[in-house]
Amino acid sequence: MSVVGARPQFIKLKPISDSLASRDLHHLIIHTGQHYDSSLSDDIFTGLGIPTPDVNLAVGSGPQAQQTGEILIRIEPVLQQMDPEWVLVYGDTNSTVAGTLAAVKTGLKTAHVEAGLRSRNRAMPEEINRVVTDHASDLLLAPTELAMTNLGKEGLSDRSFLVGDVMADLLLTSRDQVNPQAVTDSLGLSGDYVVSTVHRASNTDDLDQLKRLVIALARLDLPVVLVAHPRLTTAAKRGGIALAQGAIRVIEPLDHLSMMSLIASSKGLITDSGGLQKEAFLLGIPCTTLRTESEWPETLSGGMNVLAPNGENLQALVDRNVSTPTTHPYGIGRAAEDIVDLLIEQS
Ligand code: UD1
């Protein structure tokens, strides 16, 4: 059984779902309902061709304790009734930590996909979710060597396996479907542009910070396609901040392949997303990260990714030259296969 709830988890689910299906293994999908807008949920499932979830817990939005608590309450009877051999949880969201606690306390074997990431920033809700999930899970599926090292330092080596990164699996297998022109044509874009996303609590909940970032983006000398997460739109409205100003052009969230296509032909990505930093790295596109740290430090070495927490020096960062990475820290596209092998082995 996979427990997912937020957009990045649907992307991580895709290669696992395919791999389980190719082995004829029965796979149940539980959607917590943390993300419910069609652009963040149904459209992603449809675009990626993932089976419709077997159960949707429809928890929706709310303060973190309420959201996490609602998932715990609603998922327990589902776990008890369905009694799966393994429960898979993904990444670092409130759905991850709630799914893990409910599953392990129900006595179900639980495996964490994308284990061992650490930002060392305890103000990030995701960092707390990662630590709790790793320590509670039975099987830790690490995407990188560094994640393995992190798990080792916390005494978790005996439950940890290096499998590679499932998002890299998806990107490597769908690379030939990336079609920048279809997306740029549909958006009426010609010439150079950068892509941006902002959705982290630290950048959206603090309205002064949000204003600072919007101004920095608006001042760039080339079009900025701002792919707006609902959290950003809501925060901007609350703060009376106009997003569509200066260089910024606001668009709705895209399906995964369209987003990869848009980034692939851009001059750069400016983001606070974790997954997108890594996807830009894999696409060979320079990334500027609007945060004080990255949980994907492999992207930072060699300058493919640079941290600019307040959007400082943004123009110079957009204009910088980078050399395409020659290393493969995220694996060779076999993570999902290795994960399924491990689940079978450890059953
Ligand atoms: C969550 C994850 C984050 C991940 C992100 C991907 C946590 C703590 N955070 O953040 O790690 O990077 O998903 O998108 O779990 N909203 C809608 N419609 C939706 C979903 C959200 O309008 O379908 C708005 C609501 O105003 C909501 C806010 O976004 O209150 C925050 O949503 P939430 O799911 O709590 O967190 P994300 O910011 O999406």
Coordinates of C-alpha atoms and ligand atoms in Angstrom, one line a residue:
M1 CA 0.0 0.0 0.0
S2 CA 1.2 3.5 -0.9
V3 CA 0.1 6.5 1.2
V4 CA 0.4 9.8 -0.6
G5 CA -1.2 13.2 -0.3
A6 CA 0.7 16.0 -1.9
R7 CA 1.9 16.6 -5.4
P8 CA 5.5 15.6 -5.1
Q9 CA 4.4 12.3 -3.7
F10 CA 2.3 11.5 -6.7
I11 CA 5.4 12.0 -8.8
K12 CA 7.5 9.7 -6.6
L13 CA 4.6 7.2 -6.7
K14 CA 4.6 6.8 -10.5
P15 CA 7.8 4.7 -10.9
I16 CA 6.9 2.5 -7.9
S17 CA 3.4 2.0 -9.2
D18 CA 4.7 1.0 -12.6
S19 CA 7.3 -1.4 -11.1
L20 CA 4.7 -3.1 -8.8
A21 CA 2.3 -3.4 -11.7
S22 CA 5.0 -5.0 -13.9
R23 CA 5.5 -7.7 -11.3
D24 CA 1.8 -8.3 -10.9
L25 CA 1.8 -7.3 -7.2
H26 CA -1.4 -6.0 -5.7
H27 CA -0.9 -2.3 -5.0
L28 CA -3.4 -0.2 -3.0
I29 CA -3.1 3.6 -3.2
I30 CA -4.4 5.7 -0.3
H31 CA -4.7 9.5 -1.0
T32 CA -4.9 11.5 2.2
G33 CA -6.5 14.4 0.4
Q34 CA -3.9 16.9 1.6
H35 CA -3.8 18.3 -1.9
Y36 CA -7.2 18.5 -3.5
D37 CA -7.1 21.2 -6.2
S38 CA -7.2 19.3 -9.5
S39 CA -4.0 21.1 -10.7
L40 CA -2.1 19.6 -7.7
S41 CA -3.8 16.3 -7.6
D42 CA -6.2 14.8 -10.3
D43 CA -4.3 16.4 -13.2
I44 CA -1.0 15.0 -11.9
F45 CA -2.5 11.5 -11.6
T46 CA -4.0 11.7 -15.1
G47 CA -0.9 13.2 -16.7
L48 CA 1.3 10.5 -15.3
G49 CA -1.2 7.7 -15.9
I50 CA -1.2 6.6 -12.2
P51 CA -4.3 4.4 -11.2
T52 CA -7.0 6.3 -9.3
P53 CA -6.5 6.0 -5.6
D54 CA -8.4 3.2 -3.9
V55 CA -9.3 5.5 -1.0
N56 CA -9.3 9.3 -0.6
L57 CA -9.4 10.4 3.0
A58 CA -10.3 14.0 2.0
V59 CA -8.5 15.7 4.9
G60 CA -8.0 19.0 3.0
S61 CA -6.1 22.0 4.4
G62 CA -5.7 23.1 7.9
P63 CA -3.1 24.0 10.6
Q64 CA -0.4 21.3 10.7
A65 CA -1.6 19.6 13.9
Q66 CA -5.1 19.4 12.6
Q67 CA -4.1 18.1 9.2
T68 CA -1.7 15.5 10.6
G69 CA -4.2 14.5 13.3
E70 CA -7.1 14.1 10.8
I71 CA -4.9 11.8 8.6
L72 CA -4.0 9.7 11.7
I73 CA -7.7 9.4 12.7
R74 CA -9.0 8.6 9.2
I75 CA -6.3 6.3 8.0
E76 CA -6.2 3.9 11.0
P77 CA -9.4 1.9 10.1
V78 CA -8.3 1.8 6.5
L79 CA -5.0 0.2 7.5
Q80 CA -6.7 -2.2 9.8
Q81 CA -9.2 -3.3 7.2
M82 CA -6.8 -3.6 4.3
D83 CA -4.0 -5.1 6.3
P84 CA -1.3 -4.7 3.6
E85 CA 2.0 -6.5 3.7
W86 CA 4.0 -3.3 3.3
V87 CA 3.0 0.4 3.7
L88 CA 5.1 2.8 1.6
V89 CA 5.4 6.4 2.6
Y90 CA 7.1 9.0 0.5
G91 CA 9.1 12.2 1.2
D92 CA 8.5 14.6 4.0
T93 CA 5.0 16.0 4.1
N94 CA 2.4 15.9 6.8
S95 CA 0.9 12.9 4.9
T96 CA 4.2 11.1 5.2
V97 CA 4.6 11.5 9.0
A98 CA 0.9 10.7 9.7
G99 CA 0.9 7.7 7.4
T100 CA 4.0 6.4 9.1
L101 CA 2.8 6.8 12.7
A102 CA -0.5 5.2 11.9
A103 CA 1.0 2.3 10.1
V104 CA 3.8 1.3 12.5
K105 CA 1.5 1.6 15.5
T106 CA -1.0 -0.7 13.7
G107 CA 1.8 -3.2 13.5
L108 CA 2.3 -2.9 9.7
K109 CA 5.7 -2.9 8.2
T110 CA 6.5 0.5 6.9
A111 CA 9.1 1.6 4.3
H112 CA 10.2 5.2 3.7
V113 CA 10.9 6.2 0.1
E114 CA 13.4 9.1 0.1
A115 CA 14.8 8.4 3.6
G116 CA 17.8 10.2 5.1
L117 CA 17.4 13.7 3.6
R118 CA 18.3 16.4 6.1
S119 CA 18.3 20.2 5.8
R120 CA 19.4 20.6 9.4
N121 CA 16.8 23.4 9.6
R122 CA 14.4 22.5 12.4
A123 CA 12.2 25.5 11.6
M124 CA 11.1 23.6 8.4
P125 CA 8.0 21.4 9.0
E126 CA 9.4 19.0 6.5
E127 CA 12.6 18.5 8.5
I128 CA 10.7 17.3 11.5
N129 CA 8.6 15.0 9.3
R130 CA 11.7 13.5 7.9
V131 CA 13.4 12.8 11.2
V132 CA 10.2 11.3 12.8
T133 CA 9.4 9.2 9.7
D134 CA 13.0 7.8 9.4
H135 CA 13.2 6.8 13.1
A136 CA 9.7 5.2 13.1
S137 CA 9.9 3.3 9.8
D138 CA 11.1 -0.3 9.4
L139 CA 12.9 0.0 6.1
L140 CA 14.7 3.2 4.9
L141 CA 15.1 3.6 1.2
A142 CA 17.8 6.2 0.7
P143 CA 18.2 8.1 -2.6
T144 CA 21.9 9.1 -2.2
E145 CA 25.2 8.2 -0.5
L146 CA 24.8 11.3 1.6
A147 CA 21.4 10.2 2.8
M148 CA 22.9 6.9 3.8
T149 CA 25.6 8.8 5.8
N150 CA 22.9 10.9 7.5
L151 CA 21.0 7.7 8.5
G152 CA 24.2 6.1 9.7
K153 CA 25.0 9.1 12.0
E154 CA 21.5 8.7 13.6
G155 CA 22.1 5.0 14.3
L156 CA 19.8 3.7 11.5
S157 CA 22.3 1.9 9.2
D158 CA 20.9 -1.6 9.8
R159 CA 17.5 -0.6 8.3
S160 CA 18.9 1.6 5.5
F161 CA 19.5 0.7 1.8
L162 CA 20.9 2.8 -1.0
V163 CA 18.5 2.5 -3.9
G164 CA 18.8 5.8 -5.9
D165 CA 16.1 8.4 -6.4
V166 CA 12.7 7.6 -7.8
M167 CA 12.2 11.1 -9.2
A168 CA 15.4 10.6 -11.2
D169 CA 13.8 7.3 -12.5
L170 CA 10.8 9.1 -13.8
L171 CA 12.8 11.9 -15.4
L172 CA 15.3 9.5 -17.1
T173 CA 12.4 7.4 -18.5
S174 CA 10.3 10.3 -19.7
R175 CA 13.1 12.4 -21.0
D176 CA 12.3 11.7 -24.7
Q177 CA 8.7 13.0 -24.1
V178 CA 9.9 16.3 -22.8
N179 CA 8.7 18.8 -25.4
P180 CA 9.6 22.4 -24.6
Q181 CA 8.1 23.8 -27.8
A182 CA 4.6 22.5 -27.1
V183 CA 4.6 24.3 -23.8
T184 CA 6.3 27.5 -24.8
D185 CA 3.9 27.8 -27.8
S186 CA 0.9 27.2 -25.6
L187 CA 2.1 30.0 -23.3
G188 CA 3.0 32.3 -26.1
L189 CA 6.6 32.4 -24.9
S190 CA 9.5 33.2 -27.3
G191 CA 13.1 34.0 -26.5
D192 CA 14.8 33.6 -23.1
Y193 CA 12.8 33.2 -19.9
V194 CA 13.3 31.9 -16.4
V195 CA 10.9 29.7 -14.4
S196 CA 10.1 30.3 -10.8
T197 CA 8.1 28.7 -8.0
V198 CA 7.7 29.8 -4.4
H199 CA 5.6 27.8 -1.9
R200 CA 7.6 27.1 1.2
A201 CA 6.0 28.2 4.5
S202 CA 9.2 30.3 5.3
N203 CA 8.7 32.3 2.1
T204 CA 5.0 32.6 1.9
D205 CA 3.8 33.0 5.5
D206 CA 6.2 35.9 6.2
L207 CA 4.7 38.6 4.0
D208 CA 7.9 40.8 4.2
Q209 CA 9.9 38.0 2.9
L210 CA 7.3 37.3 0.2
K211 CA 7.3 40.9 -0.9
R212 CA 11.2 40.9 -1.0
L213 CA 11.2 37.8 -3.3
V214 CA 8.5 39.1 -5.6
I215 CA 10.3 42.4 -6.0
A216 CA 13.6 40.6 -6.8
L217 CA 11.8 38.5 -9.5
A218 CA 9.9 41.5 -10.9
R219 CA 13.2 43.4 -11.5
L220 CA 14.9 40.7 -13.7
D221 CA 15.6 41.7 -17.2
L222 CA 13.9 38.7 -18.8
P223 CA 10.4 37.2 -18.5
V224 CA 9.8 35.2 -15.3
V225 CA 7.2 32.5 -15.6
L226 CA 5.9 32.2 -12.1
V227 CA 4.1 28.9 -11.7
A228 CA 1.9 29.7 -8.8
H229 CA 1.1 27.1 -6.1
P230 CA -2.2 27.9 -4.4
R231 CA -0.3 28.6 -1.1
L232 CA 1.5 31.5 -2.9
T233 CA -1.7 32.9 -4.5
T234 CA -3.5 32.8 -1.1
A235 CA -0.6 34.4 0.7
A236 CA -0.1 37.2 -1.9
K237 CA -3.8 38.0 -1.7
R238 CA -3.7 38.1 2.1
G239 CA -0.7 40.5 2.0
G240 CA -2.1 42.6 -0.9
I241 CA 1.0 41.7 -3.0
A242 CA 0.6 41.8 -6.7
L243 CA 2.3 38.8 -8.2
A244 CA 2.0 39.9 -11.9
Q245 CA 4.3 42.8 -11.7
G246 CA 7.5 43.8 -13.7
A247 CA 9.0 40.8 -15.4
I248 CA 6.6 38.3 -13.7
R249 CA 4.0 36.4 -15.6
V250 CA 1.8 34.2 -13.4
I251 CA 0.6 30.8 -14.6
E252 CA -1.4 28.0 -12.9
P253 CA 0.5 24.8 -11.8
L254 CA 1.4 22.5 -14.7
D255 CA 1.3 18.7 -15.0
H256 CA 4.7 17.1 -14.5
L257 CA 5.8 16.6 -18.1
S258 CA 4.8 20.2 -19.0
M259 CA 6.7 21.5 -16.1
M260 CA 9.8 19.5 -17.0
S261 CA 9.4 20.8 -20.6
L262 CA 9.1 24.4 -19.5
I263 CA 12.2 24.1 -17.3
A264 CA 14.2 22.2 -20.0
S265 CA 14.2 25.2 -22.4
S266 CA 14.5 27.9 -19.8
K267 CA 17.6 30.0 -18.9
G268 CA 17.3 29.0 -15.3
L269 CA 15.0 28.0 -12.5
I270 CA 14.4 30.1 -9.3
T271 CA 12.7 28.0 -6.7
D272 CA 12.3 27.0 -3.1
S273 CA 11.1 23.5 -4.0
G274 CA 13.2 20.5 -3.1
G275 CA 12.2 18.3 -6.0
L276 CA 12.6 20.9 -8.6
Q277 CA 16.2 21.7 -7.6
K278 CA 17.1 18.1 -8.4
E279 CA 15.0 18.0 -11.6
A280 CA 16.8 21.1 -12.9
F281 CA 20.1 19.5 -12.1
L282 CA 19.1 16.4 -14.0
L283 CA 18.0 18.5 -16.9
G284 CA 21.3 20.5 -16.9
I285 CA 19.5 23.8 -16.1
P286 CA 21.0 26.2 -13.6
C287 CA 19.0 26.6 -10.4
T288 CA 18.9 29.4 -7.8
T289 CA 17.3 28.3 -4.6
L290 CA 15.4 30.8 -2.4
R291 CA 16.4 29.1 0.9
T292 CA 19.2 29.0 3.4
E293 CA 20.0 25.4 2.7
S294 CA 19.3 22.4 0.5
E295 CA 18.4 18.9 1.4
W296 CA 19.9 17.9 -2.0
P297 CA 23.5 19.2 -1.5
E298 CA 24.8 17.2 -4.5
T299 CA 23.1 19.9 -6.7
L300 CA 25.2 22.6 -5.1
S301 CA 28.7 21.2 -5.8
G302 CA 29.9 22.6 -9.2
G303 CA 27.5 25.6 -9.0
M304 CA 24.5 24.0 -10.8
N305 CA 22.5 25.2 -7.8
V306 CA 23.2 28.3 -5.7
L307 CA 21.5 29.4 -2.5
A308 CA 20.0 32.9 -2.4
P309 CA 17.6 33.0 0.5
N310 CA 16.4 36.5 0.0
G311 CA 16.6 36.7 -3.8
E312 CA 19.9 38.6 -3.5
N313 CA 22.1 39.1 -6.7
L314 CA 19.3 37.4 -8.7
Q315 CA 20.2 39.0 -12.0
A316 CA 23.9 37.9 -11.7
L317 CA 22.8 34.4 -10.7
V318 CA 20.5 34.1 -13.7
D319 CA 23.3 35.3 -16.0
R320 CA 25.9 32.9 -14.7
N321 CA 27.4 30.1 -16.8
V322 CA 27.4 26.6 -15.5
S323 CA 28.9 23.4 -16.8
T324 CA 26.7 20.4 -17.1
P325 CA 27.2 17.9 -14.3
T326 CA 29.1 14.7 -15.2
T327 CA 28.2 12.7 -12.0
H328 CA 25.1 10.7 -11.3
P329 CA 24.5 11.2 -7.6
Y330 CA 20.8 10.3 -8.0
G331 CA 21.2 6.9 -9.6
I332 CA 20.7 5.5 -13.0
G333 CA 16.9 5.1 -13.1
R334 CA 16.6 1.8 -11.3
A335 CA 15.5 3.0 -7.8
A336 CA 11.9 1.8 -8.1
E337 CA 13.0 -1.7 -9.3
D338 CA 15.5 -2.0 -6.5
I339 CA 12.8 -0.9 -4.0
V340 CA 10.4 -3.5 -5.1
D341 CA 13.2 -6.2 -5.0
L342 CA 13.9 -5.2 -1.4
L343 CA 10.2 -5.3 -0.4
I344 CA 9.9 -8.8 -1.8
E345 CA 13.2 -9.9 -0.1
Q346 CA 12.2 -8.4 3.3
S347 CA 8.7 -9.8 3.3
Ligands
UD1_1 C1 3.1 20.6 1.1 C2 4.3 20.0 1.8 C3 5.6 20.5 1.2 C4 5.6 20.2 -0.3 C5 4.3 20.8 -0.9 C6 4.2 20.5 -2.4 C7 3.9 19.7 4.3 C8 4.3 20.2 5.6 N1 4.4 20.4 3.2 O1 3.2 22.0 1.2 O2 6.7 19.8 1.8 O3 6.7 20.7 -0.9 O4 3.2 20.2 -0.3 O5 3.2 21.2 -3.0 O6 3.3 18.7 4.2 N2 -3.8 24.6 -1.0 C9 -4.9 24.7 -1.9 N3 -5.2 23.6 -2.6 C10 -4.6 22.4 -2.4 C11 -3.6 22.3 -1.5 C12 -3.2 23.4 -0.8 O7 -5.4 25.8 -2.0 O8 -5.0 21.5 -3.1 C13 -3.4 25.8 -0.2 C14 -4.2 26.0 1.0 O9 -4.3 27.4 1.3 C15 -3.4 25.4 2.1 C16 -2.0 25.7 1.6 O10 -2.1 25.7 0.2 O11 -3.7 25.8 3.4 C17 -0.9 24.8 2.2 O12 -1.2 23.5 1.8 P1 -0.5 22.2 2.5 O13 -0.8 21.0 1.8 O14 -0.7 22.3 3.9 O15 1.0 22.5 2.3 P2 1.9 22.9 1.0 O16 2.3 24.3 1.1 O17 1.2 22.5 -0.3

